Amino acid sequence: MEPTNTLFMAKAVIILVVFAITLGVAAYSTYFERKIAAFMQDRVGPDRAGPFGILQPLADAVKMFMKEDFIPSHANKWLFIMGPCLSMLTALMTSAVIPFGDTVTVAGVTFDLQGIDVNIGILWVFGIVSLGVYGILIGGWASNNKYALLGGIRAASQNISYELAMGLSIIAILMFSGSLSTKTIVEAQQNGHWNIFYQPLGFIIFIVCAFAECNRTPFDLPECETELIGGYHTEYSSMKLGFYLFAEYINMFISGAVMATLFFGGYDYPGYEFVANKLGETPAAFIGAGALIGKALFFVFVFMWVRWTLPRFRYDQLMNLGWTGLIPLSIYNVLVTGIGILSGQPIIAGIAGFVLLILGLIIYDQLTVKKKIA
Amino acid sequence: MEVSNYWYFLSGLTLLSALMVVLSKNPIHSVLYLVFTFFCISGHYVLLNAQFLMAVNIIVYAGAIMVLFLFVIMMFDLKKNIPDSKTNLTKLAGTVVAGSVLVILVAAFRTIQYPTPDESTFNPNNGMVENLGKVLYSEYLLPFELVTVLFFVAMVGSVMLGKREVGDRNF
């Protein structure tokens, strides 16, 4: 019973640490979002609370907790409370299967830096992502406000539409690794064989879908304030609103980690072997965990960068892009990947497929433009 | 803790939430209880070591189909539909149909007597993705492909129905 117990303790510690990191990153994402926005718009941003405004998330949290927690009289009370809870729950559950690092040995116990290594890891991520919409949908309906309802309905149809393209872009990855386990997918990418070189198109499809699933600009139609006041959280105040916003930042970080796992080699970094030889396996694995978190943070930055650069889509444009743009593209990607694997030249096939696609788009564009002029 | 204890707990939860689907007055609550029922059924799949089925059950039923259910029900004006939408006749018919389905199911299970697998020859990896894929693409290839054709027909049909024809209004 003894080894099981120590392993259990180790896993419990990992889960706690992952929780702490996720929540901390999410809290500081709010600060960095405002700092980055300020930088892009040539402002200063928050700088009052502590040096460089570094205590701003704490101040915001205190503000959120102190505000009046209001439940509208016509709202469905329990579902109104359940909405933000479900959002937080689904946002936090995905990180269970992300491999944060290789095997480490601490105090004589050898374990993986991963919550659970199941043989359906990717499907787990996918399932939780598809559940993520419930929080928004329930909160939007329970508010008994037509703008909130419209926001919730927009979120639901958007998530369902983009899940398909996301799943199809993951299929191309699965064709390489031959396994649904996230650990195996990462192990297949060690020593610089990152999937991004094999799957440039798949990555673009995946990141666009990730933007849509996280309800981030340019796809933040569910909370489009020019049309819907505040969207699904119009009626929310105090920490319930805080949980909705917090869940969004957690989703960003986790989807960044998933992208790093699937396309950027997970915890792999240049010079892994060298560090492992010099310092031993355990420090190398911990640096790997740091590398994975660094990659995820880079993607969080990309999310913010895009938010303060691009305007919002119109809703019919969003649906058009999802159904007539991304789904055929991802089927094309699966075909190209199949050709690459059969011909034994996956890198060349991947890049050639990408170039062919862009050439085809340019030619098509030129032809239609000439027709329009003539 | 014994595995059978988990089984009793899960089964009780499943039955309770399934009952609540029928008994709750608010259709939204019904749908949410149904989602919870699917989760319990997924738990049963995990106990049977069929993790792939568990994940697919959540993705397809809880993640897609029930979202659409919720979506449609939210569009209704619930206050208008609640009282007297069910007459005594429909209640009676529902009871008869459900009762006869129950009787048939119980009778069928009693006659089939599904054999308990032999512990020495049983492969615990039966429910894993690899085995499932191999079985689907070798033994059951024709039915599998026929199902895909069926899905394709359904997809094309829904696109046809949803398509706006020239001259139609936008909504």
Coordinates of C-alpha atoms in Angstrom, one line a residue:
Chain A
M1 CA 0.0 0.0 0.0
E2 CA 2.9 2.3 0.7
P3 CA 4.1 3.1 -2.9
T4 CA 0.5 3.8 -3.9
N5 CA 0.1 6.2 -1.1
T6 CA 3.3 8.2 -1.9
L7 CA 2.3 8.2 -5.6
F8 CA -1.1 9.5 -4.6
M9 CA 0.4 12.2 -2.5
A10 CA 2.7 13.2 -5.4
K11 CA -0.2 13.4 -7.8
A12 CA -2.2 15.4 -5.2
V13 CA 0.7 17.9 -4.9
I14 CA 0.9 18.1 -8.7
I15 CA -2.8 18.9 -9.1
L16 CA -2.6 21.5 -6.3
V17 CA 0.5 23.2 -7.9
V18 CA -1.2 23.1 -11.4
F19 CA -4.3 24.7 -9.8
A20 CA -2.2 27.4 -8.1
I21 CA -0.3 28.1 -11.3
T22 CA -3.4 28.3 -13.4
L23 CA -5.2 30.6 -11.0
G24 CA -2.1 32.8 -10.5
V25 CA -1.6 33.1 -14.3
A26 CA -5.2 33.9 -14.8
A27 CA -5.1 36.6 -12.1
Y28 CA -2.0 38.2 -13.6
S29 CA -3.4 37.8 -17.1
T30 CA -5.9 40.5 -16.2
Y31 CA -3.1 42.8 -15.2
F32 CA -1.0 42.1 -18.3
E33 CA -4.0 42.4 -20.6
R34 CA -4.4 46.0 -19.4
K35 CA -0.7 46.6 -19.6
I36 CA -0.5 45.3 -23.1
A37 CA -3.6 47.2 -24.2
A38 CA -2.0 50.3 -22.6
F39 CA 1.3 49.7 -24.5
M40 CA -0.5 49.2 -27.8
Q41 CA -2.5 52.4 -27.3
D42 CA 0.4 54.4 -26.0
R43 CA -1.0 54.7 -22.5
V44 CA 0.5 53.9 -19.1
G45 CA -2.0 51.4 -17.9
P46 CA -2.6 50.4 -14.2
D47 CA 0.3 51.7 -12.2
R48 CA -1.2 52.8 -8.8
A49 CA -1.4 49.6 -6.7
G50 CA 2.2 48.7 -5.8
P51 CA 5.3 49.1 -7.9
F52 CA 4.3 49.1 -11.7
G53 CA 0.7 48.4 -10.5
I54 CA 1.7 44.8 -9.7
L55 CA -0.9 44.5 -6.9
Q56 CA -3.7 45.5 -9.3
P57 CA -5.2 41.9 -9.5
L58 CA -5.4 41.9 -5.6
A59 CA -7.1 45.2 -5.6
D60 CA -9.5 44.0 -8.3
A61 CA -10.3 40.9 -6.3
V62 CA -11.1 42.9 -3.2
K63 CA -13.3 45.2 -5.3
M64 CA -15.1 42.2 -6.8
F65 CA -15.8 40.6 -3.4
M66 CA -16.9 43.9 -1.8
K67 CA -19.5 44.8 -4.5
E68 CA -23.1 44.0 -4.0
D69 CA -24.0 40.5 -5.1
F70 CA -27.3 41.1 -6.9
I71 CA -29.7 38.5 -8.2
P72 CA -32.5 39.8 -10.4
S73 CA -35.9 39.1 -9.1
H74 CA -37.1 37.4 -12.2
A75 CA -34.0 35.3 -12.6
N76 CA -34.0 31.6 -12.0
K77 CA -32.0 31.8 -8.8
W78 CA -30.2 28.4 -8.7
L79 CA -29.3 28.3 -12.3
F80 CA -28.2 31.9 -12.0
I81 CA -25.7 30.8 -9.4
M82 CA -24.8 27.7 -11.3
G83 CA -23.7 29.5 -14.4
P84 CA -20.4 31.0 -13.2
C85 CA -19.7 27.8 -11.1
L86 CA -20.0 25.6 -14.2
S87 CA -17.8 28.0 -16.2
M88 CA -15.0 27.8 -13.6
L89 CA -15.4 24.1 -13.2
T90 CA -15.0 23.3 -16.9
A91 CA -12.2 25.8 -17.3
L92 CA -10.2 24.1 -14.5
M93 CA -10.8 20.5 -15.5
T94 CA -8.9 20.5 -18.8
S95 CA -5.5 20.9 -17.2
A96 CA -5.7 17.3 -15.7
V97 CA -4.4 15.6 -18.8
I98 CA -1.8 18.2 -19.9
P99 CA 1.7 16.7 -19.5
F100 CA 3.6 19.5 -17.7
G101 CA 6.9 17.6 -17.6
D102 CA 8.7 14.3 -18.0
T103 CA 9.4 11.8 -15.2
V104 CA 10.9 13.3 -12.1
T105 CA 12.3 11.7 -8.9
V106 CA 11.7 13.7 -5.7
A107 CA 12.5 12.3 -2.3
G108 CA 12.8 8.8 -3.8
V109 CA 9.4 8.8 -5.5
T110 CA 9.3 8.7 -9.3
F111 CA 6.3 10.2 -11.0
D112 CA 5.2 12.1 -14.1
L113 CA 4.5 15.8 -13.9
Q114 CA 1.0 15.2 -15.2
G115 CA -2.4 14.9 -13.4
I116 CA -3.6 11.8 -15.1
D117 CA -2.1 9.9 -18.1
V118 CA -5.2 8.4 -19.7
N119 CA -5.2 6.8 -23.1
I120 CA -8.0 9.2 -24.2
G121 CA -6.2 12.4 -23.2
I122 CA -7.2 14.4 -26.3
L123 CA -10.8 13.3 -26.2
W124 CA -10.9 14.4 -22.5
V125 CA -9.8 17.9 -23.6
F126 CA -12.3 17.9 -26.4
G127 CA -15.1 16.7 -24.1
I128 CA -14.4 19.4 -21.5
V129 CA -14.2 22.1 -24.1
S130 CA -17.5 21.0 -25.5
L131 CA -19.0 21.3 -22.0
G132 CA -17.6 24.7 -21.5
V133 CA -20.6 26.3 -23.2
Y134 CA -23.0 25.2 -20.5
G135 CA -21.9 27.8 -18.0
I136 CA -22.5 30.6 -20.5
L137 CA -25.7 29.2 -21.9
I138 CA -27.2 28.5 -18.4
G139 CA -26.1 31.9 -17.0
G140 CA -27.5 33.7 -20.1
W141 CA -30.9 31.9 -19.9
A142 CA -31.2 32.2 -16.1
S143 CA -30.7 36.0 -16.1
N144 CA -34.1 36.3 -17.8
N145 CA -32.8 39.1 -19.9
K146 CA -33.1 39.0 -23.7
Y147 CA -29.6 40.4 -24.3
A148 CA -28.1 37.8 -22.0
L149 CA -30.1 35.1 -23.7
L150 CA -28.9 36.2 -27.1
G151 CA -25.4 36.2 -25.8
G152 CA -25.8 32.7 -24.5
I153 CA -27.3 31.4 -27.7
R154 CA -24.5 33.0 -29.7
A155 CA -22.0 31.3 -27.5
A156 CA -23.6 27.9 -28.0
S157 CA -23.9 28.0 -31.7
Q158 CA -20.4 29.4 -32.1
N159 CA -18.9 26.7 -29.9
I160 CA -20.7 23.9 -31.6
S161 CA -19.6 25.2 -35.1
Y162 CA -16.0 25.6 -34.2
E163 CA -15.7 22.3 -32.3
L164 CA -16.0 20.4 -35.6
A165 CA -13.1 22.2 -37.3
M166 CA -11.0 21.8 -34.1
G167 CA -11.6 18.1 -33.9
L168 CA -10.7 17.6 -37.6
S169 CA -7.5 19.5 -37.1
I170 CA -6.6 17.3 -34.2
I171 CA -7.2 14.2 -36.3
A172 CA -4.2 15.1 -38.4
I173 CA -2.1 15.1 -35.3
L174 CA -3.4 11.8 -34.2
M175 CA -2.4 10.3 -37.6
F176 CA 1.2 11.1 -36.7
S177 CA 1.2 10.0 -33.1
G178 CA -1.2 7.0 -33.5
S179 CA -2.4 7.6 -30.0
L180 CA -4.9 9.7 -28.1
S181 CA -2.7 10.0 -25.1
T182 CA -1.3 13.5 -24.7
K183 CA 1.9 12.1 -23.1
T184 CA 2.5 9.9 -26.2
I185 CA 1.9 12.9 -28.5
V186 CA 4.5 14.9 -26.6
E187 CA 7.0 12.0 -26.6
A188 CA 6.7 11.7 -30.3
Q189 CA 7.7 15.3 -30.7
Q190 CA 10.9 15.2 -28.6
N191 CA 14.3 16.5 -29.9
G192 CA 12.8 19.2 -32.1
H193 CA 10.3 17.1 -34.1
W194 CA 7.6 19.6 -33.3
N195 CA 4.3 19.1 -35.0
I196 CA 4.2 22.7 -36.1
F197 CA 6.7 21.8 -38.8
Y198 CA 4.5 19.0 -40.1
Q199 CA 1.2 20.7 -39.5
P200 CA 1.4 24.4 -40.3
L201 CA -2.1 24.5 -41.6
G202 CA -3.5 22.4 -38.8
F203 CA -2.0 24.8 -36.3
I204 CA -3.6 27.8 -38.0
I205 CA -7.0 26.1 -38.0
F206 CA -6.6 25.1 -34.3
I207 CA -5.6 28.5 -33.1
V208 CA -8.5 30.1 -34.9
C209 CA -10.9 27.6 -33.3
A210 CA -9.3 28.2 -29.9
F211 CA -10.0 31.9 -30.3
A212 CA -13.6 31.1 -31.0
E213 CA -14.0 28.5 -28.2
C214 CA -12.5 31.0 -25.7
N215 CA -14.9 33.7 -26.9
R216 CA -12.0 36.0 -27.5
T217 CA -11.8 38.9 -30.0
P218 CA -12.3 38.7 -33.0
F219 CA -14.9 36.1 -32.1
D220 CA -16.2 37.6 -28.8
L221 CA -19.7 37.9 -30.3
P222 CA -21.4 36.5 -27.1
E223 CA -20.3 39.6 -25.2
C224 CA -20.4 42.0 -28.0
E225 CA -21.2 45.2 -26.1
T226 CA -22.2 47.3 -29.1
E227 CA -25.1 44.9 -29.9
L228 CA -25.8 43.1 -26.6
I229 CA -25.0 45.5 -23.8
G230 CA -22.8 43.0 -21.9
G231 CA -23.8 39.8 -23.6
Y232 CA -24.4 36.7 -21.4
H233 CA -23.1 38.4 -18.2
T234 CA -25.3 41.6 -18.5
E235 CA -27.1 40.8 -15.3
Y236 CA -24.1 39.6 -13.3
S237 CA -22.3 41.6 -10.7
S238 CA -19.7 41.1 -8.0
M239 CA -17.7 37.9 -7.9
K240 CA -20.1 36.0 -10.1
L241 CA -19.1 38.3 -13.0
G242 CA -15.5 37.9 -11.7
F243 CA -15.8 34.1 -12.1
Y244 CA -17.0 34.5 -15.7
L245 CA -14.1 36.8 -16.6
F246 CA -11.7 34.6 -14.7
A247 CA -12.8 31.5 -16.5
E248 CA -12.1 33.2 -19.8
Y249 CA -8.5 33.9 -18.7
I250 CA -8.1 30.3 -17.4
N251 CA -9.4 29.0 -20.7
M252 CA -6.8 31.1 -22.5
F253 CA -3.9 29.8 -20.5
I254 CA -5.1 26.2 -20.8
S255 CA -5.7 26.4 -24.5
G256 CA -2.2 27.9 -24.8
A257 CA -0.9 24.9 -22.9
V258 CA -2.9 22.5 -25.2
M259 CA -1.5 24.2 -28.3
A260 CA 2.0 23.9 -26.9
T261 CA 1.4 20.2 -26.1
L262 CA -0.1 19.4 -29.5
F263 CA 2.0 21.5 -31.9
F264 CA 5.1 22.9 -30.0
G265 CA 6.6 19.8 -28.5
G266 CA 5.1 20.2 -25.0
Y267 CA 7.9 20.2 -22.4
D268 CA 10.6 19.8 -25.1
Y269 CA 13.1 22.6 -25.4
P270 CA 16.4 22.9 -27.4
G271 CA 19.3 21.4 -25.4
Y272 CA 17.1 19.0 -23.3
E273 CA 19.7 16.2 -23.7
F274 CA 22.6 18.5 -22.7
V275 CA 20.8 19.7 -19.5
A276 CA 19.8 16.1 -18.7
N277 CA 23.4 15.0 -19.0
K278 CA 24.8 17.9 -17.0
L279 CA 22.2 18.3 -14.2
G280 CA 20.3 15.0 -14.2
E281 CA 16.9 14.0 -15.4
T282 CA 14.9 15.7 -12.6
P283 CA 16.1 19.3 -13.0
A284 CA 15.8 18.9 -16.8
A285 CA 12.2 17.8 -16.4
F286 CA 11.4 20.8 -14.2
I287 CA 13.0 23.2 -16.7
G288 CA 10.8 21.4 -19.3
A289 CA 7.7 22.2 -17.2
G290 CA 8.9 25.8 -17.2
A291 CA 9.3 25.7 -21.0
L292 CA 5.8 24.4 -21.4
I293 CA 4.4 27.2 -19.2
G294 CA 6.5 29.7 -21.1
K295 CA 5.0 28.5 -24.4
A296 CA 1.5 28.7 -22.9
L297 CA 2.2 32.2 -21.7
F298 CA 3.4 33.2 -25.1
F299 CA 0.0 32.0 -26.5
V300 CA -1.8 34.1 -23.9
F301 CA 0.2 37.0 -25.2
V302 CA -0.9 36.2 -28.7
F303 CA -4.5 36.1 -27.5
M304 CA -4.1 39.6 -26.1
W305 CA -2.2 40.9 -29.0
V306 CA -5.0 39.9 -31.4
R307 CA -7.6 41.3 -29.1
W308 CA -6.1 44.8 -29.3
T309 CA -5.3 44.6 -33.0
L310 CA -8.3 43.1 -34.8
P311 CA -11.9 44.3 -34.9
R312 CA -14.8 42.0 -34.2
F313 CA -16.4 39.8 -36.9
R314 CA -20.0 40.1 -37.8
Y315 CA -22.0 37.0 -36.8
D316 CA -22.8 35.7 -40.3
Q317 CA -19.1 36.2 -41.2
L318 CA -18.2 34.1 -38.1
M319 CA -20.6 31.3 -39.1
N320 CA -19.4 31.5 -42.7
L321 CA -15.8 31.2 -41.7
G322 CA -16.5 28.2 -39.4
W323 CA -18.6 26.1 -41.7
T324 CA -17.5 27.0 -45.2
G325 CA -13.9 28.0 -44.5
L326 CA -12.4 26.0 -41.7
I327 CA -14.1 22.7 -42.0
P328 CA -13.2 22.1 -45.7
L329 CA -9.7 23.4 -44.9
S330 CA -9.3 20.9 -42.1
I331 CA -10.5 18.1 -44.3
Y332 CA -7.9 19.2 -46.9
N333 CA -5.3 19.1 -44.1
V334 CA -6.2 15.6 -43.2
L335 CA -5.8 14.6 -46.9
V336 CA -2.4 16.3 -47.1
T337 CA -1.3 14.6 -43.9
G338 CA -2.4 11.2 -45.3
I339 CA -0.4 11.8 -48.5
G340 CA 2.6 12.9 -46.4
I341 CA 2.5 9.8 -44.3
L342 CA 2.1 7.4 -47.2
S343 CA 4.9 9.0 -49.2
G344 CA 7.2 9.1 -46.2
Q345 CA 7.9 12.8 -46.5
P346 CA 5.6 14.4 -43.9
I347 CA 7.5 17.7 -43.7
I348 CA 7.6 18.3 -47.4
A349 CA 4.0 17.2 -47.9
G350 CA 2.8 19.5 -45.0
I351 CA 4.6 22.6 -46.3
A352 CA 3.8 21.8 -50.0
G353 CA 0.1 21.4 -49.1
F354 CA 0.2 24.8 -47.3
V355 CA 1.9 26.5 -50.3
L356 CA -0.4 24.9 -52.8
L357 CA -3.4 26.1 -50.7
I358 CA -2.2 29.7 -50.6
L359 CA -1.3 29.6 -54.4
G360 CA -4.8 28.2 -55.1
L361 CA -6.4 30.9 -53.0
I362 CA -4.4 33.6 -54.8
I363 CA -5.2 32.3 -58.2
Y364 CA -8.9 31.9 -57.3
D365 CA -8.9 35.4 -56.0
Q366 CA -7.2 36.8 -59.1
L367 CA -9.7 35.0 -61.4
T368 CA -12.8 36.2 -59.5
V369 CA -11.4 39.8 -59.3
K370 CA -10.9 39.9 -63.1
K371 CA -14.5 38.6 -63.6
K372 CA -15.8 41.4 -61.3
I373 CA -13.9 44.0 -63.3
A374 CA -15.0 42.6 -66.6
Chain B
M1 CA -13.5 0.5 -1.3
E2 CA -15.0 -2.2 -3.4
V3 CA -15.8 -1.5 -7.1
S4 CA -19.3 -2.7 -6.5
N5 CA -19.9 0.1 -4.0
Y6 CA -19.0 2.6 -6.7
W7 CA -21.4 0.7 -9.0
Y8 CA -24.3 1.0 -6.5
F9 CA -23.6 4.6 -5.9
L10 CA -23.5 5.5 -9.6
S11 CA -26.5 3.4 -10.4
G12 CA -28.5 5.1 -7.7
L13 CA -27.4 8.5 -8.9
T14 CA -28.3 7.6 -12.5
L15 CA -31.8 6.4 -11.5
L16 CA -32.4 9.4 -9.4
S17 CA -31.3 11.9 -12.1
A18 CA -33.2 10.0 -14.7
L19 CA -36.3 10.2 -12.5
M20 CA -35.8 13.9 -12.1
V21 CA -35.8 14.3 -15.8
V22 CA -39.3 13.1 -15.9
L23 CA -40.5 14.7 -12.7
S24 CA -39.2 18.2 -12.9
K25 CA -41.7 20.8 -14.0
N26 CA -39.2 23.1 -15.8
P27 CA -38.0 21.8 -19.2
I28 CA -34.6 23.5 -18.7
H29 CA -34.2 21.6 -15.4
S30 CA -35.2 18.4 -17.2
V31 CA -32.5 18.9 -19.8
L32 CA -29.9 19.6 -17.2
Y33 CA -30.8 16.5 -15.3
L34 CA -30.6 14.6 -18.6
V35 CA -27.0 15.9 -19.0
F36 CA -26.2 14.7 -15.5
T37 CA -27.7 11.3 -16.4
F38 CA -25.3 11.1 -19.3
F39 CA -22.4 11.8 -17.0
C40 CA -23.5 9.0 -14.7
I41 CA -23.7 6.6 -17.7
S42 CA -20.2 7.7 -18.7
G43 CA -19.1 6.8 -15.2
H44 CA -20.5 3.3 -15.8
Y45 CA -18.4 3.1 -19.0
V46 CA -15.3 4.0 -16.9
L47 CA -16.2 1.2 -14.5
L48 CA -16.4 -1.2 -17.5
N49 CA -12.9 0.0 -18.6
A50 CA -14.4 1.5 -21.8
Q51 CA -12.8 5.0 -21.6
F52 CA -13.3 5.7 -25.3
L53 CA -17.0 5.2 -25.1
M54 CA -17.1 7.4 -22.0
A55 CA -15.3 10.3 -23.7
V56 CA -17.4 10.0 -26.9
N57 CA -20.6 9.8 -24.8
I58 CA -19.7 13.1 -23.2
I59 CA -18.6 14.8 -26.4
V60 CA -21.5 13.7 -28.5
Y61 CA -24.4 13.6 -26.1
A62 CA -23.6 16.1 -23.3
G63 CA -21.4 18.3 -25.4
A64 CA -23.3 18.6 -28.7
I65 CA -26.8 17.1 -28.7
M66 CA -27.9 18.4 -25.3
V67 CA -26.5 21.8 -26.0
L68 CA -28.8 21.9 -29.1
F69 CA -31.8 20.7 -26.9
L70 CA -31.1 23.4 -24.4
F71 CA -30.7 25.9 -27.3
V72 CA -34.1 25.0 -28.7
I73 CA -35.9 24.9 -25.3
M74 CA -34.5 28.3 -24.4
M75 CA -36.2 29.8 -27.5
F76 CA -39.7 28.8 -26.2
D77 CA -41.8 31.0 -24.0
L78 CA -42.0 28.5 -21.1
K79 CA -44.6 30.4 -19.2
K80 CA -47.1 30.0 -22.0
N81 CA -46.5 26.3 -22.4
I82 CA -46.5 25.0 -18.8
P83 CA -50.1 24.6 -17.8
D84 CA -52.4 22.0 -19.4
S85 CA -50.1 21.2 -22.3
K86 CA -50.6 17.6 -21.4
T87 CA -54.2 16.2 -21.5
N88 CA -55.2 13.1 -19.6
L89 CA -55.1 11.1 -22.8
T90 CA -51.5 11.9 -23.5
K91 CA -50.6 11.1 -19.9
L92 CA -52.3 7.7 -20.2
A93 CA -50.7 7.0 -23.5
G94 CA -47.3 7.9 -22.2
T95 CA -47.7 5.6 -19.2
V96 CA -48.8 2.7 -21.3
V97 CA -46.0 3.1 -23.8
A98 CA -43.3 3.5 -21.1
G99 CA -44.7 0.6 -19.1
S100 CA -44.7 -1.8 -22.0
V101 CA -41.2 -0.8 -23.0
L102 CA -40.1 -1.5 -19.5
V103 CA -41.8 -4.9 -19.5
I104 CA -40.2 -5.8 -22.9
L105 CA -36.8 -4.7 -21.7
V106 CA -37.0 -6.7 -18.5
A107 CA -38.2 -9.8 -20.4
A108 CA -35.5 -9.5 -23.0
F109 CA -32.7 -9.2 -20.4
R110 CA -34.1 -12.2 -18.5
T111 CA -34.1 -14.4 -21.7
I112 CA -30.7 -13.2 -23.0
Q113 CA -28.8 -14.0 -19.8
Y114 CA -25.6 -12.3 -20.9
P115 CA -22.8 -14.7 -19.7
T116 CA -20.2 -13.4 -17.2
P117 CA -16.8 -13.3 -18.9
D118 CA -14.3 -15.8 -17.9
E119 CA -11.6 -14.2 -15.8
S120 CA -8.7 -16.2 -17.2
T121 CA -9.4 -15.5 -20.9
F122 CA -11.0 -12.0 -20.5
N123 CA -8.9 -9.2 -22.1
P124 CA -9.2 -6.1 -19.9
N125 CA -8.2 -3.9 -22.8
N126 CA -11.3 -4.7 -24.8
G127 CA -12.8 -1.3 -24.5
M128 CA -9.7 0.6 -25.4
V129 CA -9.5 2.7 -28.6
E130 CA -7.2 0.4 -30.5
N131 CA -9.3 -2.7 -30.0
L132 CA -12.5 -0.9 -30.8
G133 CA -11.0 0.6 -34.0
K134 CA -9.7 -2.8 -35.1
V135 CA -13.1 -4.4 -34.6
L136 CA -15.0 -1.6 -36.3
Y137 CA -12.7 -1.6 -39.3
S138 CA -12.5 -5.3 -39.8
E139 CA -15.5 -7.3 -38.5
Y140 CA -18.1 -4.5 -38.8
L141 CA -16.7 -2.6 -41.7
L142 CA -19.9 -2.7 -43.9
P143 CA -22.3 -1.6 -41.2
F144 CA -19.9 1.1 -40.2
E145 CA -19.6 2.4 -43.7
L146 CA -23.4 2.2 -44.1
V147 CA -23.8 4.4 -41.0
T148 CA -21.5 7.0 -42.4
V149 CA -23.6 7.1 -45.6
L150 CA -26.6 7.5 -43.4
F151 CA -25.0 10.4 -41.6
F152 CA -24.0 12.0 -44.9
V153 CA -27.5 11.8 -46.2
A154 CA -28.8 13.4 -43.0
M155 CA -26.2 16.2 -43.3
V156 CA -27.0 16.9 -46.9
G157 CA -30.7 16.9 -46.1
S158 CA -30.3 19.4 -43.3
V159 CA -28.2 21.7 -45.5
M160 CA -30.9 21.4 -48.2
L161 CA -33.7 22.3 -45.7
G162 CA -31.7 25.1 -44.2
K163 CA -30.6 26.6 -47.5
R164 CA -32.2 29.9 -48.4
E165 CA -33.5 30.0 -52.0
V166 CA -33.3 32.9 -54.3
G167 CA -36.0 35.4 -53.5
D168 CA -36.7 34.0 -50.0
R169 CA -36.6 36.4 -47.0
N170 CA -33.6 36.5 -44.8
F171 CA -35.3 35.0 -41.8

